[in-house]
PDB file of C-alpha atoms and ligand atoms in Angstrom:
ATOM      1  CA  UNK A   1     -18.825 -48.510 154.273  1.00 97.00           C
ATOM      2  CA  UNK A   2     -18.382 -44.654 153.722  1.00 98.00           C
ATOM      3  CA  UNK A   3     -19.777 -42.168 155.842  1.00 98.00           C
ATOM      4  CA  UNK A   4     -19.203 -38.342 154.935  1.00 98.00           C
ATOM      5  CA  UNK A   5     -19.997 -36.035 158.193  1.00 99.00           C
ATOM      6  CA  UNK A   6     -20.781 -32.563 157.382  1.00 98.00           C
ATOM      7  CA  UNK A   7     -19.528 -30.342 160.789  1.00 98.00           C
ATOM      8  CA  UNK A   8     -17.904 -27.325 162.063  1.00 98.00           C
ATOM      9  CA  UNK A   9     -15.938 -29.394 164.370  1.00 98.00           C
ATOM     10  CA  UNK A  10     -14.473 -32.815 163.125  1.00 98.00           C
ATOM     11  CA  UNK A  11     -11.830 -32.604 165.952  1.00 98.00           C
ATOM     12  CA  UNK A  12     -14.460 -34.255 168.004  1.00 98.00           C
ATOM     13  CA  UNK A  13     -14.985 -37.201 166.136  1.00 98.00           C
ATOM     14  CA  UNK A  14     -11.403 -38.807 167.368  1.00 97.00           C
ATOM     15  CA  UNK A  15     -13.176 -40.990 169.942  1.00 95.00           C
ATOM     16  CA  UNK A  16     -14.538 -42.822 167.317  1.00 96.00           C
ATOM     17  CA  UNK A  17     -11.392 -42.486 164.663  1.00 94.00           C
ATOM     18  CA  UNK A  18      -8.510 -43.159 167.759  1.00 94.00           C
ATOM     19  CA  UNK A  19     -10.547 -46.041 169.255  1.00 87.00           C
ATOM     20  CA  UNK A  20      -7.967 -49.221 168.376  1.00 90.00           C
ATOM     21  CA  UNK A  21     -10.580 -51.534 167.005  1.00 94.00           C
ATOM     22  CA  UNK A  22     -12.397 -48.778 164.561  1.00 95.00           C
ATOM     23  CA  UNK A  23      -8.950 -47.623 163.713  1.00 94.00           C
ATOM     24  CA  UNK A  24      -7.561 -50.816 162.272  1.00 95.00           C
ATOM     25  CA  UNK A  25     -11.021 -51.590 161.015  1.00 96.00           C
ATOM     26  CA  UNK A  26     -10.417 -48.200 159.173  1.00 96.00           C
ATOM     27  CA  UNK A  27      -6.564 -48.956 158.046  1.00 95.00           C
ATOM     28  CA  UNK A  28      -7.631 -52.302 156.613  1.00 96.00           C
ATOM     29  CA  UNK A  29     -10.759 -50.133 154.616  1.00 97.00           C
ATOM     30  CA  UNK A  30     -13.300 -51.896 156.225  1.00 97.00           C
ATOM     31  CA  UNK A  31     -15.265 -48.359 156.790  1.00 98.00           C
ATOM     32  CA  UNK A  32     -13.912 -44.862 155.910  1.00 98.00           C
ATOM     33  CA  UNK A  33     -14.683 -41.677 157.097  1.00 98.00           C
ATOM     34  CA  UNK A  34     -14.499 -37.953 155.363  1.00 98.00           C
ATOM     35  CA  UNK A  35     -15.243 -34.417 156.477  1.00 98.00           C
ATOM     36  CA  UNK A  36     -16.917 -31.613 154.982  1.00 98.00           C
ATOM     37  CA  UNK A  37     -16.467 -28.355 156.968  1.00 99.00           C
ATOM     38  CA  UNK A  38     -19.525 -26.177 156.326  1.00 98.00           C
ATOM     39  CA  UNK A  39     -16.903 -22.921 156.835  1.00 98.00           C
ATOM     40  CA  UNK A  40     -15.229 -23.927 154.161  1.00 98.00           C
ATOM     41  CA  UNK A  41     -17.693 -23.174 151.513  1.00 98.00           C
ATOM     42  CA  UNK A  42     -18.933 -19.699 153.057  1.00 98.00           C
ATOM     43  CA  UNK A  43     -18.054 -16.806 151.015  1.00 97.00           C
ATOM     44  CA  UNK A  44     -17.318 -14.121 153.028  1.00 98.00           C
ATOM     45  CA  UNK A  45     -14.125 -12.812 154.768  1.00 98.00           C
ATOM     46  CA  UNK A  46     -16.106 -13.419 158.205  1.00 98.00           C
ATOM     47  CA  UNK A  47     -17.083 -17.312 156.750  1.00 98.00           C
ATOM     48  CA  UNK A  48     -20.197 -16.725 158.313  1.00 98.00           C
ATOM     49  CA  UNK A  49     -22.273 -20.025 159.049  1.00 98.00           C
ATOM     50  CA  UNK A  50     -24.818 -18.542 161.488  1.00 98.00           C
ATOM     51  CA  UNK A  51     -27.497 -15.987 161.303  1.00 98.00           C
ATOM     52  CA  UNK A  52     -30.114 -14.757 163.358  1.00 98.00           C
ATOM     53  CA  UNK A  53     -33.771 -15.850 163.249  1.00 98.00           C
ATOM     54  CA  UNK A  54     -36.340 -14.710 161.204  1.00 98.00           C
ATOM     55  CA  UNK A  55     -39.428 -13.770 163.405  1.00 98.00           C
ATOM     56  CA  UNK A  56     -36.792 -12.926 166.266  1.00 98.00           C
ATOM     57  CA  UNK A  57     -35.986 -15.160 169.589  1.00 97.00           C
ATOM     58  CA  UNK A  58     -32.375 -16.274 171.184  1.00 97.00           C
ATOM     59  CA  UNK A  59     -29.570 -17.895 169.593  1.00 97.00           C
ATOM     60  CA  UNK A  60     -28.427 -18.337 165.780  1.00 98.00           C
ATOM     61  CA  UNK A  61     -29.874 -20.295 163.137  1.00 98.00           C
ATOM     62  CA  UNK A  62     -26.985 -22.673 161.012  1.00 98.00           C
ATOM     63  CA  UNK A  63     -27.226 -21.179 156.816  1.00 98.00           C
ATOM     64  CA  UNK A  64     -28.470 -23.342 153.905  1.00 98.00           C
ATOM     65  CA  UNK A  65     -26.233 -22.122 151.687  1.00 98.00           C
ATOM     66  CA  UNK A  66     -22.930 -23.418 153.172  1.00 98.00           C
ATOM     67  CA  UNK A  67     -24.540 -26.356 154.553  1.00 98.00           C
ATOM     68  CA  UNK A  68     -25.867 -27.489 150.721  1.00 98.00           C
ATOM     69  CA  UNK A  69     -22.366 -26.488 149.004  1.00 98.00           C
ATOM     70  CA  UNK A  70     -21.369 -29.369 151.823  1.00 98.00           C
ATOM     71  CA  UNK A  71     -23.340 -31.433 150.909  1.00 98.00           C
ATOM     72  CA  UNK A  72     -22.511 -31.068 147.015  1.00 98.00           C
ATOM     73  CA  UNK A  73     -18.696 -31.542 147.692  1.00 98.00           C
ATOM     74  CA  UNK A  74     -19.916 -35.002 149.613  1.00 98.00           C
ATOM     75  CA  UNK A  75     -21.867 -35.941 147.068  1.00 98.00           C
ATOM     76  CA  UNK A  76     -19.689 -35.109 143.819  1.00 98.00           C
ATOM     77  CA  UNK A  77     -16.764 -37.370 146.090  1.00 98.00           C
ATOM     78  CA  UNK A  78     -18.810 -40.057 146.536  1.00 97.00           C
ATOM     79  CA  UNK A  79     -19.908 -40.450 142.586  1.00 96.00           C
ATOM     80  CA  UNK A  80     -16.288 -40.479 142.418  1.00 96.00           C
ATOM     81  CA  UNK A  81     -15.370 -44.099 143.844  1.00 95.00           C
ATOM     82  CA  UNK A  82     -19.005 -45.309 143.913  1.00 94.00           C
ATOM     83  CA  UNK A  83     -22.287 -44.879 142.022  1.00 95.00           C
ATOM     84  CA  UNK A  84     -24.755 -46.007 145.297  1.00 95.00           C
ATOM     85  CA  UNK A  85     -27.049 -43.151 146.461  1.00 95.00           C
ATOM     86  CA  UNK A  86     -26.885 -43.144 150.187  1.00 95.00           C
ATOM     87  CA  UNK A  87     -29.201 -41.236 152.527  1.00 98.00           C
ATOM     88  CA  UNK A  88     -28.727 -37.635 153.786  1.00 98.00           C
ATOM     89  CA  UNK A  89     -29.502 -37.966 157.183  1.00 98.00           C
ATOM     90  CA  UNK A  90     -29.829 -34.623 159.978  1.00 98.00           C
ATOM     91  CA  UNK A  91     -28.742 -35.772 163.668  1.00 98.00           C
ATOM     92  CA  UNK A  92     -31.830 -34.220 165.515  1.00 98.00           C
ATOM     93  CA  UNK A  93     -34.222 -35.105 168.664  1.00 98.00           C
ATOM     94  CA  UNK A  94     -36.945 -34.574 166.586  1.00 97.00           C
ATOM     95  CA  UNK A  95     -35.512 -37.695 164.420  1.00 98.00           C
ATOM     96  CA  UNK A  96     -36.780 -41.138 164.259  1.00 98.00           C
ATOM     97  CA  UNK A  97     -35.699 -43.062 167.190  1.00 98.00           C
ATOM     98  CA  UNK A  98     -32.150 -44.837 166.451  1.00 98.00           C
ATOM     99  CA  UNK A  99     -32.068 -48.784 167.615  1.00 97.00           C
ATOM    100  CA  UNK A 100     -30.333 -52.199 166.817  1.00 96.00           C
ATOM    101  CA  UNK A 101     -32.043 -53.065 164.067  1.00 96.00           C
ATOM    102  CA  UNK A 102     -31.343 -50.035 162.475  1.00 98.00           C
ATOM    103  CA  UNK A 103     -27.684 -50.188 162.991  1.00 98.00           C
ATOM    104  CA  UNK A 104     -27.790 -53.781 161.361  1.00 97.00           C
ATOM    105  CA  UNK A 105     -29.580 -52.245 158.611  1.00 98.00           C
ATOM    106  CA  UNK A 106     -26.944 -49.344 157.929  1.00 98.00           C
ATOM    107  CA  UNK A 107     -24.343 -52.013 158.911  1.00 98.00           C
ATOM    108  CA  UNK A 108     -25.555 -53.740 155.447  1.00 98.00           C
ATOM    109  CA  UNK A 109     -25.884 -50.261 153.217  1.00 98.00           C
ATOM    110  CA  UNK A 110     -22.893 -48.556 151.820  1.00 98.00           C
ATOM    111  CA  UNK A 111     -23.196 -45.392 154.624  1.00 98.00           C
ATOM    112  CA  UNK A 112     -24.686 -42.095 154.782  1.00 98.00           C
ATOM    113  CA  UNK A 113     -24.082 -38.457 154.796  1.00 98.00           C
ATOM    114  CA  UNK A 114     -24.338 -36.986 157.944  1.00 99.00           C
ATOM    115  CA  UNK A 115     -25.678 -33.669 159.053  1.00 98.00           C
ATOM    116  CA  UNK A 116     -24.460 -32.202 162.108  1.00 99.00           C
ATOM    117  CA  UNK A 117     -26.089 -29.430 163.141  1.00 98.00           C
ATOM    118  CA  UNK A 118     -24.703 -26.623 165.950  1.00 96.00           C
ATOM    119  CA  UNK A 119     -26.705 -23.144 167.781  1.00 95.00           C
ATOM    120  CA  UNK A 120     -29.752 -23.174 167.842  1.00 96.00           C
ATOM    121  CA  UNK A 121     -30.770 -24.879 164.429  1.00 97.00           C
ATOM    122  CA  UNK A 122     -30.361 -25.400 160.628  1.00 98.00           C
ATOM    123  CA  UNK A 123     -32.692 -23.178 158.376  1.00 98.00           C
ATOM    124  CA  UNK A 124     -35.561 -25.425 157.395  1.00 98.00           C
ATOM    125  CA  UNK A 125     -35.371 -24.981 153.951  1.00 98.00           C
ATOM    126  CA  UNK A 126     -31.732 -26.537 153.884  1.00 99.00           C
ATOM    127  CA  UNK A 127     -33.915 -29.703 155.363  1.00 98.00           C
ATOM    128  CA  UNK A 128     -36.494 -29.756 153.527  1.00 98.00           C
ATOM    129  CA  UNK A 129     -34.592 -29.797 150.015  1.00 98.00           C
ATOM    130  CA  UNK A 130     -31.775 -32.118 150.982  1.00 98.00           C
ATOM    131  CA  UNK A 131     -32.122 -34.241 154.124  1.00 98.00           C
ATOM    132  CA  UNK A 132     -33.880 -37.654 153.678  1.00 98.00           C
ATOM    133  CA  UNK A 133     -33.377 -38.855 157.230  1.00 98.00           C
ATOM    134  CA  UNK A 134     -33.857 -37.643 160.868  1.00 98.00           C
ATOM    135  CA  UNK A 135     -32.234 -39.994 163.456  1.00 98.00           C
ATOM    136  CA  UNK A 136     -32.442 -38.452 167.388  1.00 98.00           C
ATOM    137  CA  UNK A 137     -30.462 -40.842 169.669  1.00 98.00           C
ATOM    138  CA  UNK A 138     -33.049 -40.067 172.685  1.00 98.00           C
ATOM    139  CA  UNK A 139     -35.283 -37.699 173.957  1.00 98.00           C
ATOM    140  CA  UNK A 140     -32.709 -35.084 175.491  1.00 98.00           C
ATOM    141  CA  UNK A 141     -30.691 -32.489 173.477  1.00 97.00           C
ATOM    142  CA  UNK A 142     -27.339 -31.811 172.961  1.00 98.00           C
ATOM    143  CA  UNK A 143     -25.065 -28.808 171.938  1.00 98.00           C
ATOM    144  CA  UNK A 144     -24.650 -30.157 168.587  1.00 98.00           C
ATOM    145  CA  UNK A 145     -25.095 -33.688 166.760  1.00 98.00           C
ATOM    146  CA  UNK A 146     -21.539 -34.371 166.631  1.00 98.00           C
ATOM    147  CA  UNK A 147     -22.111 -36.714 169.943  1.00 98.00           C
ATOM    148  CA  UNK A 148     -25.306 -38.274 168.614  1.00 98.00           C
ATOM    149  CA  UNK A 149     -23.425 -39.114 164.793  1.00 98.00           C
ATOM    150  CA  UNK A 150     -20.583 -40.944 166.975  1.00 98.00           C
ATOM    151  CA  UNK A 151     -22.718 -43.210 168.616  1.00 98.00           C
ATOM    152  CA  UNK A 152     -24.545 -43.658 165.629  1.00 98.00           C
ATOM    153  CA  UNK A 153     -21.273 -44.692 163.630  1.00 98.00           C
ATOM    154  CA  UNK A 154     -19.996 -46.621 166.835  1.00 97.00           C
ATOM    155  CA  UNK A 155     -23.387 -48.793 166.755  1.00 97.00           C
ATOM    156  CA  UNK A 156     -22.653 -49.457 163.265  1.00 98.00           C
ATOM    157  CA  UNK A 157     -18.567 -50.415 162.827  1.00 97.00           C
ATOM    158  CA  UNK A 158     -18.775 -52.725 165.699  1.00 97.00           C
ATOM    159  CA  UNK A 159     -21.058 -54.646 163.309  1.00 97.00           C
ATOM    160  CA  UNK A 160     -19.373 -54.844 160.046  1.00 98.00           C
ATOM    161  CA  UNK A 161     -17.504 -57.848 159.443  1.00 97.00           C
ATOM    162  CA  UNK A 162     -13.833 -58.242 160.077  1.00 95.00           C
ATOM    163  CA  UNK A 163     -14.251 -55.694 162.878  1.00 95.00           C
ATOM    164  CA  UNK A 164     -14.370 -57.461 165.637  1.00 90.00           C
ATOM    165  CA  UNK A 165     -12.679 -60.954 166.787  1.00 75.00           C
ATOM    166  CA  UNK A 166     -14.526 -63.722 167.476  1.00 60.00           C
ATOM    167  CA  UNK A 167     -13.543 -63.358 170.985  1.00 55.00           C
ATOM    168  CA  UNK A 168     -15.709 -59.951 171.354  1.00 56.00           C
ATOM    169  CA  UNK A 169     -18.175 -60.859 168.821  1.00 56.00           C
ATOM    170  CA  UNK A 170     -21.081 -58.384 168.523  1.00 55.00           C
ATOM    171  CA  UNK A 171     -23.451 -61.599 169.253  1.00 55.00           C
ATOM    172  CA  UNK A 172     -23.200 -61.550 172.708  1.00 51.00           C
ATOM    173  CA  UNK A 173     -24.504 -58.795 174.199  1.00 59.00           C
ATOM    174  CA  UNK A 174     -27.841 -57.011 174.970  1.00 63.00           C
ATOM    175  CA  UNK A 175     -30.181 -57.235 172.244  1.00 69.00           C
ATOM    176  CA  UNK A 176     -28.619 -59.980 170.268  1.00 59.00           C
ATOM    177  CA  UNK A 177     -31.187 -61.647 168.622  1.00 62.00           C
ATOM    178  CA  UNK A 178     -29.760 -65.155 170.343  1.00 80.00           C
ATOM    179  CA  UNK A 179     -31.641 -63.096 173.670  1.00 95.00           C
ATOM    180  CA  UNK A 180     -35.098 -62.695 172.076  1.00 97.00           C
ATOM    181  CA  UNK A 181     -35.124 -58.824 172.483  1.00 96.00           C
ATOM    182  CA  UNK A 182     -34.524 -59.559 176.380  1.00 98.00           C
ATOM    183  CA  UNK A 183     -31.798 -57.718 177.956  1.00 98.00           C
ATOM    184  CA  UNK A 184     -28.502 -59.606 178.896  1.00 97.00           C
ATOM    185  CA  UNK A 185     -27.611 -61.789 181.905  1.00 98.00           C
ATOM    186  CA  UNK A 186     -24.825 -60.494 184.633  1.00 98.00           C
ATOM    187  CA  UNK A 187     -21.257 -61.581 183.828  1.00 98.00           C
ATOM    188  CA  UNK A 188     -18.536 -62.471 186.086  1.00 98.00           C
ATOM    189  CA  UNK A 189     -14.906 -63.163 185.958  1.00 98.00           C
ATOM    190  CA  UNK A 190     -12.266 -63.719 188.361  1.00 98.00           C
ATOM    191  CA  UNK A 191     -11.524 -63.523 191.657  1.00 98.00           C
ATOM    192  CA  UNK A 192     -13.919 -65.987 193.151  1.00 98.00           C
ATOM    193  CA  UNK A 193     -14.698 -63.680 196.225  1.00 98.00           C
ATOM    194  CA  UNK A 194     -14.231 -60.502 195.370  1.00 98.00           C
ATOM    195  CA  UNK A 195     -15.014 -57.639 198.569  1.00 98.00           C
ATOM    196  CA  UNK A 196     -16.544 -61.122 199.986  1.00 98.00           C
ATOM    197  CA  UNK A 197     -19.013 -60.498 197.068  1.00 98.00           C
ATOM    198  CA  UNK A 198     -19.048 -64.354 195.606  1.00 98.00           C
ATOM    199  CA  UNK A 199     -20.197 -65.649 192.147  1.00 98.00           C
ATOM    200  CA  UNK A 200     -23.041 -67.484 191.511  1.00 98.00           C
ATOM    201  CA  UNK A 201     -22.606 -71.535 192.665  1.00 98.00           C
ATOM    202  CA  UNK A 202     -24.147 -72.513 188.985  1.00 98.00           C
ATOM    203  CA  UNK A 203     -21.470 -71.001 187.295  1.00 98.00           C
ATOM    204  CA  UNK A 204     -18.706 -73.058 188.606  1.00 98.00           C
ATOM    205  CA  UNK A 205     -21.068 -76.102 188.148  1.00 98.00           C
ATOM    206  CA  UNK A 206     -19.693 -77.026 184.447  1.00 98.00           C
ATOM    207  CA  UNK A 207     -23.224 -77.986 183.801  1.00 98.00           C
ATOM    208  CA  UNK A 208     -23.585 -75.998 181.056  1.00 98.00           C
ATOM    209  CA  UNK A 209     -28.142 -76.888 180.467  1.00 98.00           C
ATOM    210  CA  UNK A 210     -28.344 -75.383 184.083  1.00 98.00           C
ATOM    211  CA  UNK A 211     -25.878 -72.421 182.976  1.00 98.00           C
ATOM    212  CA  UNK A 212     -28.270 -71.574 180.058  1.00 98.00           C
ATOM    213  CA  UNK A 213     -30.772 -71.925 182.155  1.00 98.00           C
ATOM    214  CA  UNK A 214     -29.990 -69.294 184.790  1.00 98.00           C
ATOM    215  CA  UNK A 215     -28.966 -66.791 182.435  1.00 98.00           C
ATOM    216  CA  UNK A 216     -32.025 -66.888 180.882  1.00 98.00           C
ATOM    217  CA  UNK A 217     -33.989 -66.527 184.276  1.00 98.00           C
ATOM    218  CA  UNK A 218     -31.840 -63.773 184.354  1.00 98.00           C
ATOM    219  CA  UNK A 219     -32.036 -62.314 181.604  1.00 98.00           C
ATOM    220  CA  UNK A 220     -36.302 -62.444 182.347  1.00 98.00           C
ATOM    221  CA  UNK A 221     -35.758 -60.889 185.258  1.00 98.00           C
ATOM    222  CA  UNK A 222     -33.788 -57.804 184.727  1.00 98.00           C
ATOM    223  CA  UNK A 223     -36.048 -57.096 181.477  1.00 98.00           C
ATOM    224  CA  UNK A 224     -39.146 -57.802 183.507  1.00 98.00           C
ATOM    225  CA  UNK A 225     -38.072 -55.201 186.542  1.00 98.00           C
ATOM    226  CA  UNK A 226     -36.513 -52.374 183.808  1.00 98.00           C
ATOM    227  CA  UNK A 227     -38.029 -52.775 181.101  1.00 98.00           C
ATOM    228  CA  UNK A 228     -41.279 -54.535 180.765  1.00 98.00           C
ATOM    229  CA  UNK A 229     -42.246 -53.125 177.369  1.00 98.00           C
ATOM    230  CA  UNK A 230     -39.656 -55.367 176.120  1.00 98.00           C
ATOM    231  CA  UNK A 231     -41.489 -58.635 177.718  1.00 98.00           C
ATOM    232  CA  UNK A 232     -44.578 -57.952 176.273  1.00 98.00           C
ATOM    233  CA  UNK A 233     -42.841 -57.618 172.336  1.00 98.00           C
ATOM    234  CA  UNK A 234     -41.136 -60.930 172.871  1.00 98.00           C
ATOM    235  CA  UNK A 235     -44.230 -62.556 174.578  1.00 98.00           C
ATOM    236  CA  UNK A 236     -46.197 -60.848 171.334  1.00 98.00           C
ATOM    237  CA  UNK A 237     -43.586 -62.257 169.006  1.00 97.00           C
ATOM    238  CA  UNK A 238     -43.781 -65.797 170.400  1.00 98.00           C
ATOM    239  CA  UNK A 239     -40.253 -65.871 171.831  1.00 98.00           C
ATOM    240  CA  UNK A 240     -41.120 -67.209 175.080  1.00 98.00           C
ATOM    241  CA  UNK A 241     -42.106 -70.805 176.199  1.00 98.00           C
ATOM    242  CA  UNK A 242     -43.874 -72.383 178.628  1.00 98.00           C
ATOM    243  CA  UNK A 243     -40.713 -72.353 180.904  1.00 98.00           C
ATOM    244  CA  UNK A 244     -40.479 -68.858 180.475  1.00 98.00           C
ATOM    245  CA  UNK A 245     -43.691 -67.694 181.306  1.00 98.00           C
ATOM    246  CA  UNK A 246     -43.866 -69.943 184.879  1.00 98.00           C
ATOM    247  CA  UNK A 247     -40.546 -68.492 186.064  1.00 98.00           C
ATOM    248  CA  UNK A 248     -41.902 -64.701 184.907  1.00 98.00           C
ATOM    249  CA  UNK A 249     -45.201 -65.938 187.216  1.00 98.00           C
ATOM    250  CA  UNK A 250     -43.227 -66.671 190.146  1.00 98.00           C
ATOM    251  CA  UNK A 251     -40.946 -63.500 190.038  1.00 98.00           C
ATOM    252  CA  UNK A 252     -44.504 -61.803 190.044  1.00 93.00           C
ATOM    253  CA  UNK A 253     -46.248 -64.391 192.634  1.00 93.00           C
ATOM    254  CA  UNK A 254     -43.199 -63.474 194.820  1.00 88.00           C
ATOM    255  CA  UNK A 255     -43.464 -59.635 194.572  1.00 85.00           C
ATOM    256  CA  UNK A 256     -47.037 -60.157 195.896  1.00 87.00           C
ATOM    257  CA  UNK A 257     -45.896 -61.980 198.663  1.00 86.00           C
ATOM    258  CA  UNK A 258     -43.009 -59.404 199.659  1.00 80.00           C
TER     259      UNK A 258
HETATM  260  C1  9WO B   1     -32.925 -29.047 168.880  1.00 93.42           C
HETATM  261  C2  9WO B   1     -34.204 -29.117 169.398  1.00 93.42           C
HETATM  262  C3  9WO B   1     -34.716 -28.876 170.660  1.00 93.42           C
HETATM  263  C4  9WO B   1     -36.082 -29.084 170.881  1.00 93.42           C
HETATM  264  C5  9WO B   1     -36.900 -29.520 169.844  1.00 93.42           C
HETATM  265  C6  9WO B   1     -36.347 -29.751 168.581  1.00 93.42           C
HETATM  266  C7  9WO B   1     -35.008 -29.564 168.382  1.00 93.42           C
HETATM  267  N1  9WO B   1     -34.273 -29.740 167.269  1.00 93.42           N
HETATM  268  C8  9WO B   1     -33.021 -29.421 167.569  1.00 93.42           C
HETATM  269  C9  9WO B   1     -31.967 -29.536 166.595  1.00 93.42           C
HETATM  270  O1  9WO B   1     -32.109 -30.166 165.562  1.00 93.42           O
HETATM  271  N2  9WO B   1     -30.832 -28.915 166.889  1.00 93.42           N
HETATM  272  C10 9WO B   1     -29.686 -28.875 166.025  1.00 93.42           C
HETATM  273  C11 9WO B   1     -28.736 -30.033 166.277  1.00 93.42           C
HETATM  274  C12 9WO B   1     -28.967 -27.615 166.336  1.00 93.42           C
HETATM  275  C13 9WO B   1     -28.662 -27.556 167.827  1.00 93.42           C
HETATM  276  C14 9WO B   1     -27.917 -28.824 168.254  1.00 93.42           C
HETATM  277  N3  9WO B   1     -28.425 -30.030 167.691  1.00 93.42           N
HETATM  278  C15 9WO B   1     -28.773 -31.129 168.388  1.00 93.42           C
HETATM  279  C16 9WO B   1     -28.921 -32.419 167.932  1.00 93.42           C
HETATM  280  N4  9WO B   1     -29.014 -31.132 169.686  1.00 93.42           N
HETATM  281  N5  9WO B   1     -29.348 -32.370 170.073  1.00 93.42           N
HETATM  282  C17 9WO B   1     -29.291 -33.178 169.028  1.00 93.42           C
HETATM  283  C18 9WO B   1     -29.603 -34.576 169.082  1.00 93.42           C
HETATM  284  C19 9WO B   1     -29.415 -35.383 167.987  1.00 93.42           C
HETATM  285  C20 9WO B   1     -29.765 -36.734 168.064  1.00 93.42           C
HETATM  286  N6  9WO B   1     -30.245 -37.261 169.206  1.00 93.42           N
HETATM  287  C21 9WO B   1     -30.424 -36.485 170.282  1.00 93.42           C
HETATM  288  C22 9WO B   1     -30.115 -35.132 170.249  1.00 93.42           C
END
């Protein structure tokens, strides 16, 4: 997995490239990464990468012109070690929403180019001729797309093989398909009593069929109070039983009655 970041600032990507895990997961070329500095391929004494918008307004508008010679110099370095074509995609709010299933896919391809853009925005026409992708991590906006491309690339190492030990495997946690799209279950670990906060009796049971069990209630719960969209997909997607359903009737039977 290659991914080739075009940004004025690739200082800020060392969360992602100092992290332990990603790091060795780097050393033993499990995923690589490679910069392409948009000031780097200006042509004046300035290296200008900004401009100011056509039809007026506040703020600067990023140039096409050093953002495409970027994207060349990616390109030509890629064809290099590998003849895949890989998507150019533009970090932007406007973007397609990113989720789990699209990390697994990307975790699958061979990486991406990706566009970070800075001020106010990139001149369209740079877009239009060369990006293939929009991804927006949310509906807010940031100062740049540096922070959205890390979590992006974070989402997606954590899932290639070899990355991870068993012990942390990437199948445990929220959204796992093992959870049917249903958020996780608390966890808990030692003390016992902790702030005379105490764990959960079932827990220490050993009876692992009543273990499942809660955690699934759980799990039903939590998605059912935060985020009930996600009931109704699994429910639409068959992954809930009869089981399911009565204990999702009583949480709501019992809110009636509070
Ligand atoms: C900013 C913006 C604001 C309102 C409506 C559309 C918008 N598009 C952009 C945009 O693409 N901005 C560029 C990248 C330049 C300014 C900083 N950028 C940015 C990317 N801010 N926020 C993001 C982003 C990316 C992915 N997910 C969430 C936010």
């Amino acid at each position: 997995m290659r991914f080739d970041v075009i940004t004025l600032f690739p200082e800020m990507f060392s969360p992602l490239t100092d992290n332990g895990v990603n790091a060795r997961a780097r050393n033993k070329g499990i995923w690589d990464l490679h910069f392409w500095n948009p000031r780097d391929y200006t042509h004046d004494v300035h290296r200008t990468v900004d401009d100011r918008p056509y039809g007026g307004g506040p703020g600067m508008v990023m140039l096409a012109q050093p953002l495409d010679k970027a994207v060349d110099e990616a390109l030509l370095a890629r064809q290099a070690q590998s003849t895949s074509v890989v998507p150019v995609v533009l970090m932007s709010p406007t973007g397609r929403k990113f989720n789990q299933k699209m990390a697994q896919e990307w975790a699958e391809s061979d990486g991406a180019i990706i566009i970070c853009g800075r001020y106010e925005g990139i001149d369209q026409r740079f877009i239009d001729a060369r990006v293939t992708h929009e991804i927006s991590i949310g509906d807010f906006v940031l100062s740049g797309g540096e922070i959205a491309a890390i979590t992006v690339m974070d989402s997606v190492i954590r899932l290639l093989p070899g990355v991870l030990n068993d012990n942390q495997s990437a199948v445990c946690d929220s959204f796992h398909s093992g959870l049917d799209g249903l958020l996780d279950s608390p966890h808990y670990t030692r003390p016992e009593i902790y702030n005379g906060q105490a764990i959960p009796d079932v827990l220490k049971s050993g009876n692992h069929k009543n273990i499942e069990r809660w955690r699934r209630e759980q799990s039903l719960r939590i998605t059912a109070e935060r985020r009930p969209d996600l009931i109704h997909k699994a429910r639409q997607q068959g992954l809930l039983d009869k089981k399911d359903e009565a204990y999702l009737f009583s949480l709501n039977t019992k809110k009636q009655r509070r």
